[in-house]
Short mmCIF file of C-alpha atoms and ligand atoms in Angstrom, two decimals:
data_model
loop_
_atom_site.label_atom_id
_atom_site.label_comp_id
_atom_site.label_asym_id
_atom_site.label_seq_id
_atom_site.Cartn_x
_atom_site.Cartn_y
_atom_site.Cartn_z
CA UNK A 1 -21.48 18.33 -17.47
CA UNK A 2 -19.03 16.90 -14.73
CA UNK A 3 -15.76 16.04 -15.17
CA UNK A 4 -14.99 12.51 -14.75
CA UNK A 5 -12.13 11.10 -12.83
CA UNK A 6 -11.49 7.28 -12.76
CA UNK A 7 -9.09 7.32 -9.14
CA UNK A 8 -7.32 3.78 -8.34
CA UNK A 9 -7.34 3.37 -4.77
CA UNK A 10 -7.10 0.67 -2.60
CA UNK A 11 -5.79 3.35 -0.21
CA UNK A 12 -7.14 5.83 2.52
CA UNK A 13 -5.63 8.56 0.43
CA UNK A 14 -7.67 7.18 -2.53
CA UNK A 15 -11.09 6.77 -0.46
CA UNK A 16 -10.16 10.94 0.96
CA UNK A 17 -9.70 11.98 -2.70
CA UNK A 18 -12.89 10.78 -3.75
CA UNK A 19 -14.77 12.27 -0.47
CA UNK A 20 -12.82 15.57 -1.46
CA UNK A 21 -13.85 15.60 -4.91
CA UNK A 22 -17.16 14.37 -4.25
CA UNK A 23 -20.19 17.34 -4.36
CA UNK A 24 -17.52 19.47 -6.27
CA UNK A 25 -17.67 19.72 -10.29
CA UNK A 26 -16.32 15.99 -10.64
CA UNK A 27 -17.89 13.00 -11.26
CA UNK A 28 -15.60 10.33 -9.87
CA UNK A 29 -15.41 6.61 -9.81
CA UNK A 30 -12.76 4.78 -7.09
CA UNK A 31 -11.73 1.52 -8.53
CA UNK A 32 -11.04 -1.38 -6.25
CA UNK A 33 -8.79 -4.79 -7.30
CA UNK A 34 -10.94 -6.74 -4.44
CA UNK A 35 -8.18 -8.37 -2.60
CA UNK A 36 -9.97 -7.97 1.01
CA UNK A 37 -12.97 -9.71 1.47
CA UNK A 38 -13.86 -7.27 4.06
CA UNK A 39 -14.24 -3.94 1.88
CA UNK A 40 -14.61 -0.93 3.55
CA UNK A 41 -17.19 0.67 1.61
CA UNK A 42 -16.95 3.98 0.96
CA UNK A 43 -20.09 6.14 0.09
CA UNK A 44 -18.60 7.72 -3.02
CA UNK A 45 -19.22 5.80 -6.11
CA UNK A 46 -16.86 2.85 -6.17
CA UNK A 47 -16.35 -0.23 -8.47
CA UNK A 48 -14.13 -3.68 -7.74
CA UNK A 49 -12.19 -5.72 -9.93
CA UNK A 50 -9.36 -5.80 -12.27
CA UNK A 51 -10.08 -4.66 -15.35
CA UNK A 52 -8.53 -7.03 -17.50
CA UNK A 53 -4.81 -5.59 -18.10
CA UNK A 54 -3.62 -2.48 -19.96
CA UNK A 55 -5.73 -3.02 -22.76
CA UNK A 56 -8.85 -3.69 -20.15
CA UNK A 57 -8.31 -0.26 -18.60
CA UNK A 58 -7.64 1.51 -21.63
CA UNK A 59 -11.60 0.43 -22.85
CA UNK A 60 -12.87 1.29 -19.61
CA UNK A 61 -11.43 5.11 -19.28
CA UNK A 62 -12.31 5.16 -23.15
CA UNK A 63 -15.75 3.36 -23.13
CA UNK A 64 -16.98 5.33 -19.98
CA UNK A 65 -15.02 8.81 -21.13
CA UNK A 66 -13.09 9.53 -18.31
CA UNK A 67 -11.15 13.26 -18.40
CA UNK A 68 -8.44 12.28 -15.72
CA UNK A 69 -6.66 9.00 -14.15
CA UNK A 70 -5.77 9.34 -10.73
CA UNK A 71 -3.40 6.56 -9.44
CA UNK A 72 -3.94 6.69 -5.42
CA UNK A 73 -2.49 2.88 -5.54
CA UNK A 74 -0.35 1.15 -2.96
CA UNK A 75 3.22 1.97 -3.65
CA UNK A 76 3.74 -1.80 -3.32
CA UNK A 77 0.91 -1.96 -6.05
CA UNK A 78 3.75 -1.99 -9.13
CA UNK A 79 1.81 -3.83 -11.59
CA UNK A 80 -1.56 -1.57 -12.13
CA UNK A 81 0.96 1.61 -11.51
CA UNK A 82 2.55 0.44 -14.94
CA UNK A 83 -0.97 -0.60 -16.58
CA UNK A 84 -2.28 3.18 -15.36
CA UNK A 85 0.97 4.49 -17.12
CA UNK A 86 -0.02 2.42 -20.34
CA UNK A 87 -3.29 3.01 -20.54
CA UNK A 88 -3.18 6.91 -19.90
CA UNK A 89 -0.52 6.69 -22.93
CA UNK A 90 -2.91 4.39 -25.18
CA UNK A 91 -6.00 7.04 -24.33
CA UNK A 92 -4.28 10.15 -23.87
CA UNK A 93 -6.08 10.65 -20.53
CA UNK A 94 -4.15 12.57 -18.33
CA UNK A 95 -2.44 10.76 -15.59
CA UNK A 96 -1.45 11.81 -11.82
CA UNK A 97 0.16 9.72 -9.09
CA UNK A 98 -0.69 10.67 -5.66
CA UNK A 99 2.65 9.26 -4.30
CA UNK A 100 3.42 8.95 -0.89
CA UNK A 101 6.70 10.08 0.35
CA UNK A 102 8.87 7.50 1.67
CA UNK A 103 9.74 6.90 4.99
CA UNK A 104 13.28 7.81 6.08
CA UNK A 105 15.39 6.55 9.40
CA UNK A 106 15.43 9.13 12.17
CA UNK A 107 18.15 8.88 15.50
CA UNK A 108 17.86 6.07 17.25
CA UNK A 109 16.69 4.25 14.27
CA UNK A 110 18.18 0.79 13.81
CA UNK A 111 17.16 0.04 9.91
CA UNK A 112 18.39 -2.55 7.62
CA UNK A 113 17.28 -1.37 3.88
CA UNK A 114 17.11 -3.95 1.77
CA UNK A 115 15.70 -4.37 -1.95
CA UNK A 116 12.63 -7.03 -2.15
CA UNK A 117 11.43 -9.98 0.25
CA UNK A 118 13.76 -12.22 -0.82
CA UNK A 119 16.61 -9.84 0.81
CA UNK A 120 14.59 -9.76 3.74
CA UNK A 121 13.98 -12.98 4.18
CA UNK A 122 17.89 -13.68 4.09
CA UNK A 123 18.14 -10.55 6.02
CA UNK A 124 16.69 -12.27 9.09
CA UNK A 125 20.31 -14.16 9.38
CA UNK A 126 20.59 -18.15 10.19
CA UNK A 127 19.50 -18.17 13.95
CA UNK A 128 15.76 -18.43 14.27
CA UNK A 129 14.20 -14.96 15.68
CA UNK A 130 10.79 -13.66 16.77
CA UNK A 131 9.91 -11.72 14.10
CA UNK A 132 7.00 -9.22 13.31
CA UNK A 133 6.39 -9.67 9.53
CA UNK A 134 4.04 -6.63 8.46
CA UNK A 135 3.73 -6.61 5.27
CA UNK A 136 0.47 -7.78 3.84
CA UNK A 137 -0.08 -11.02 3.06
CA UNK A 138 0.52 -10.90 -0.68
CA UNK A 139 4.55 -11.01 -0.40
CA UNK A 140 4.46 -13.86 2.62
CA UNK A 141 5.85 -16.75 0.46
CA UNK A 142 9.51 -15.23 0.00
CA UNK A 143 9.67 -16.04 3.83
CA UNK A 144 9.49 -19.97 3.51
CA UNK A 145 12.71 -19.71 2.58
CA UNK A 146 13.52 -18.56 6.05
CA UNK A 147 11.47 -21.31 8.23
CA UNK A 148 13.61 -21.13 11.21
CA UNK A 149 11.90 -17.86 12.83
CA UNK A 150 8.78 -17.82 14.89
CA UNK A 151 6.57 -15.22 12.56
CA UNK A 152 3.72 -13.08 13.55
CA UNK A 153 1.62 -11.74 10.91
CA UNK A 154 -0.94 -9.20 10.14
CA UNK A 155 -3.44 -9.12 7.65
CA UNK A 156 -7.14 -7.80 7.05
CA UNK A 157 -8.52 -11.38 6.52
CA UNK A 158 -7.15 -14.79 7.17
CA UNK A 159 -5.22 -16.43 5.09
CA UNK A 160 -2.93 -18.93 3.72
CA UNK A 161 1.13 -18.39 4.75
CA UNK A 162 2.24 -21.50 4.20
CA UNK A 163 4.88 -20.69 6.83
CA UNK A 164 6.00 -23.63 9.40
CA UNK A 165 5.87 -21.22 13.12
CA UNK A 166 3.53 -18.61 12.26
CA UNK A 167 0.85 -16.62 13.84
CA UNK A 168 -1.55 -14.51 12.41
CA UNK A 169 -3.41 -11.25 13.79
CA UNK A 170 -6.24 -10.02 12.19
CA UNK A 171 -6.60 -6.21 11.98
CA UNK A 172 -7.20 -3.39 9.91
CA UNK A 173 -5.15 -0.26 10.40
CA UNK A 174 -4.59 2.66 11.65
CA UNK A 175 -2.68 1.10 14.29
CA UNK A 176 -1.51 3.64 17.46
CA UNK A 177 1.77 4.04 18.89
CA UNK A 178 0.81 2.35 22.65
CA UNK A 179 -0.62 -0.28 21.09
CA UNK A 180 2.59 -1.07 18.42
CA UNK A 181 4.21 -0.81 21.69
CA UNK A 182 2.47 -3.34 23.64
CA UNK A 183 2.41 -5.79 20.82
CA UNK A 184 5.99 -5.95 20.25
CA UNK A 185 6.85 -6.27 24.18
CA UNK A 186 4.17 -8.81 24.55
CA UNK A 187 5.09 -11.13 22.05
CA UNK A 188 9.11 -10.46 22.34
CA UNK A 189 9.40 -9.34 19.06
CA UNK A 190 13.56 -8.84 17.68
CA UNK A 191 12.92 -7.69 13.96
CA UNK A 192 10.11 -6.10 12.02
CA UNK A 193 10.20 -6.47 8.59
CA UNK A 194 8.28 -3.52 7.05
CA UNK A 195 7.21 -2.59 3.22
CA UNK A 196 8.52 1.66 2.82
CA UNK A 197 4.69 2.51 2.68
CA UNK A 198 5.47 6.20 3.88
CA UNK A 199 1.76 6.10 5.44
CA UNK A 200 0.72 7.70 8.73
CA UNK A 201 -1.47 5.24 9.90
CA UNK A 202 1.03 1.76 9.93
CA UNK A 203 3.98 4.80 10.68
CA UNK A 204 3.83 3.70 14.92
CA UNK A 205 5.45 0.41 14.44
CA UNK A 206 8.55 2.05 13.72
CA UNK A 207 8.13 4.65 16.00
CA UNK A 208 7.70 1.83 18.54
CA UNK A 209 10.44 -0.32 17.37
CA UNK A 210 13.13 2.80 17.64
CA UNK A 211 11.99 2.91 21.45
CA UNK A 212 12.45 -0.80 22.21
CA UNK A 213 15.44 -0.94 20.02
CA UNK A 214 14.13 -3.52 17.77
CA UNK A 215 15.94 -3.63 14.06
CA UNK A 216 13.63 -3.00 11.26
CA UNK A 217 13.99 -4.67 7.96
CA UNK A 218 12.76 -2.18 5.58
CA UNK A 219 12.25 -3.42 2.17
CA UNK A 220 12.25 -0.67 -0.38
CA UNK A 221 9.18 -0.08 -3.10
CA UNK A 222 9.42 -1.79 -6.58
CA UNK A 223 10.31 0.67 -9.70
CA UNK A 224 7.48 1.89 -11.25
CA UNK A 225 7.21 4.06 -14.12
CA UNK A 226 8.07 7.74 -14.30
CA UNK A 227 4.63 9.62 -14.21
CA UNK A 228 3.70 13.24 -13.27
CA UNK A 229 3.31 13.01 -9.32
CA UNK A 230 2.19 14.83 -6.36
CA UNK A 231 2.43 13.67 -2.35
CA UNK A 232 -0.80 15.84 -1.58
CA UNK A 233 -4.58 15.55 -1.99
CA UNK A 234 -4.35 19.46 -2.32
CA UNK A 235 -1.68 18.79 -5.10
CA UNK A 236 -4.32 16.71 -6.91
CA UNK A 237 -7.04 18.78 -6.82
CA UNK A 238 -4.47 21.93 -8.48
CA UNK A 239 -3.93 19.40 -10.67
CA UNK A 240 -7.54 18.29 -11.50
CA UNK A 241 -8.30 22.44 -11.43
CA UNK A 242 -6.28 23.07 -14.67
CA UNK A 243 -7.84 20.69 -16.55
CA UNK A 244 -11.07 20.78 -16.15
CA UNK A 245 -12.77 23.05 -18.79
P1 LIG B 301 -0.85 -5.00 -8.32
O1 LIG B 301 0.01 -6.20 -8.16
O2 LIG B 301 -0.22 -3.74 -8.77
O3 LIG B 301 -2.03 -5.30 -9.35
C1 LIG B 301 -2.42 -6.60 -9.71
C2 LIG B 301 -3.71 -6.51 -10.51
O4 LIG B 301 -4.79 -6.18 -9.65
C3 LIG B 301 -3.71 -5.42 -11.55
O5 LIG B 301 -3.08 -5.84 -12.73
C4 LIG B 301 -5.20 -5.17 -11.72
O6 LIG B 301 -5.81 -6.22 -12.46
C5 LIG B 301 -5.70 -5.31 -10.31
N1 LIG B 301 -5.74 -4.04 -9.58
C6 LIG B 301 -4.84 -3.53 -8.70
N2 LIG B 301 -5.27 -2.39 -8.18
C7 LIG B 301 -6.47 -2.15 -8.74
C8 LIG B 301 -7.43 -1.13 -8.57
N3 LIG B 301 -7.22 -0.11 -7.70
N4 LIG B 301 -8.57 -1.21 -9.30
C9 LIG B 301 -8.79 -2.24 -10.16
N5 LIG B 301 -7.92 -3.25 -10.35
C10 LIG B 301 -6.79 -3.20 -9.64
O7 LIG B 301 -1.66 -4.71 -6.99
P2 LIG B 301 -1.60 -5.44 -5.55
O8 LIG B 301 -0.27 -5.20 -4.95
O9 LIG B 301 -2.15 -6.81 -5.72
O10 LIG B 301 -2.63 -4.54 -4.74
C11 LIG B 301 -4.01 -4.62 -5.02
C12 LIG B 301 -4.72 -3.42 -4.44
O11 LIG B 301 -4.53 -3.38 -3.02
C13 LIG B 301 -4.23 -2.08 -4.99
O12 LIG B 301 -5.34 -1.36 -5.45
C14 LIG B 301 -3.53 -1.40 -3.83
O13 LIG B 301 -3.77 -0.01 -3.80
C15 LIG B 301 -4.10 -2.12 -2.62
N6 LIG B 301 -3.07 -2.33 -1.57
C16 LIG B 301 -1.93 -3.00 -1.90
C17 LIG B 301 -0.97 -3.17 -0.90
C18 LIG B 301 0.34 -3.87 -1.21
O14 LIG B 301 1.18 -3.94 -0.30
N7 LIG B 301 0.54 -4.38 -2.42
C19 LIG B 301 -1.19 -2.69 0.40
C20 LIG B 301 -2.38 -2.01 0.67
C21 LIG B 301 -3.32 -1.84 -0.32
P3 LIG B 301 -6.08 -6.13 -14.02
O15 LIG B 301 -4.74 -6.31 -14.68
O16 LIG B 301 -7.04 -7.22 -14.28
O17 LIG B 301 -6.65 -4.76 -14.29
#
């Protein structure tokens, strides 16, 4: 019988996992919260939707007798981090996080670390700027606070900002380095504000910004948890390899 493996994604490194694992002796399931209206399907066996809290995703790795939790989450993604933690406890399923490692200033860099949107937002300083804000669309309220800058967002699908001067840019990642480039020169960006997502495929921005000599505002990752951890899809699959009977 295959081992099952419940993986929370939400992530490219979730949607590789599963395409990794997939045809080997695993049976897995890649869980989606459903926040983009434009899912990118993947062709491994996939679900959407929260699952109704701690106590929701405890019954569902119980009810459908899963052997391993895989958290491939968003390290922004805090809140089902600490329900995976809770629920691997309540179950005794086996938990990994597939952590990403952070991303760390290089010369030429010209970073401002700060702790959560709200120190970003002040972070942008009284005079009004032109500032990239690429962080999702989640987190974009903490920036009304700041209504003096001319913002230009990103997100998958429209939404909502709420923000007095802002425009919005639809488009899903990867994103290359020329094109980071040309954005920021074209619309005179002075400060990106960035989440630490440690992922290749937003990683040009900042690559871009250190040529053009544009600060970054780089708000760090919420505390999660301690959990056993790995920064590698080979890691996992080591992992996956000692306990499957
Ligand atoms: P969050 O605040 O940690 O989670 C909020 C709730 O969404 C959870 O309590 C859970 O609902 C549900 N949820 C989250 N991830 C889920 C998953 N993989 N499968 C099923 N339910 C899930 O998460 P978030 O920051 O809103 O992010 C939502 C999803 O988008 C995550 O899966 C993450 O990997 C992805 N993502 C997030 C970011 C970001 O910057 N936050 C960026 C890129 C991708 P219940 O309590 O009902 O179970």
């Amino acid at each position: 019988m295959a081992f099952k493996v419940l993986i929370l994604g939400g992530t490219g490194e979730g949607r590789e996992l599963a395409q990794r694992l997939a045809g080997e002796r695993y049976e897995t399931l890649l869980s989606y919260a459903g926040r983009t209206a434009n899912l990118l399907r993947p062709d491994t066996p996939h679900r959407v939707g929260g699952f109704g809290g701690v106590a929701g995703l405890a019954g569902f790795l119980r009810e459908h007798g899963f052997g391993a939790l895989v958290d491939a989450t968003h390290p922004f993604a805090a809140q089902i981090s600490r329900h995976a933690v809770e629920a691997a406890a309540h179950t005794r399923t086996p938990l990994l996080r597939l952590t990403r490692p952070l991303w760390t200033p290089e010369a030429g860099d010209r970073w401002l670390d700060v702790r959560d949107m709200e120190a970003a937002a002040e972070a942008l300083g009284v005079a009004p700027r032109r500032v990239f804000l690429t962080i999702g669309r989640l987190e974009v309220a903490a920036f009304r606070r700041a209504p003096q800058h001319d913002y230009l967002l990103r997100a998958i699908d429209a939404f909502e900002h709420g923000l007095e001067r802002a425009r919005v840019i639809l488009a899903r990642g990867p994103f290359t380095h020329a094109d980071e480039r040309a954005l920021l020169e074209r619309e005179r960006i002075e400060l990106v504000v960035s989440k630490n997502a440690g992922t290749d495929a937003t990683r040009a921005k900042l690559d871009a910004a250190r040529e053009l000599g544009i600060a970054v505002v780089m708000v760090a990752r919420p505390p999660v948890p301690e959990a056993e951890e790995t920064a590698s899809l080979d890691g996992v699959l080591d992992w996956l390899a000692q306990r499957t009977p």
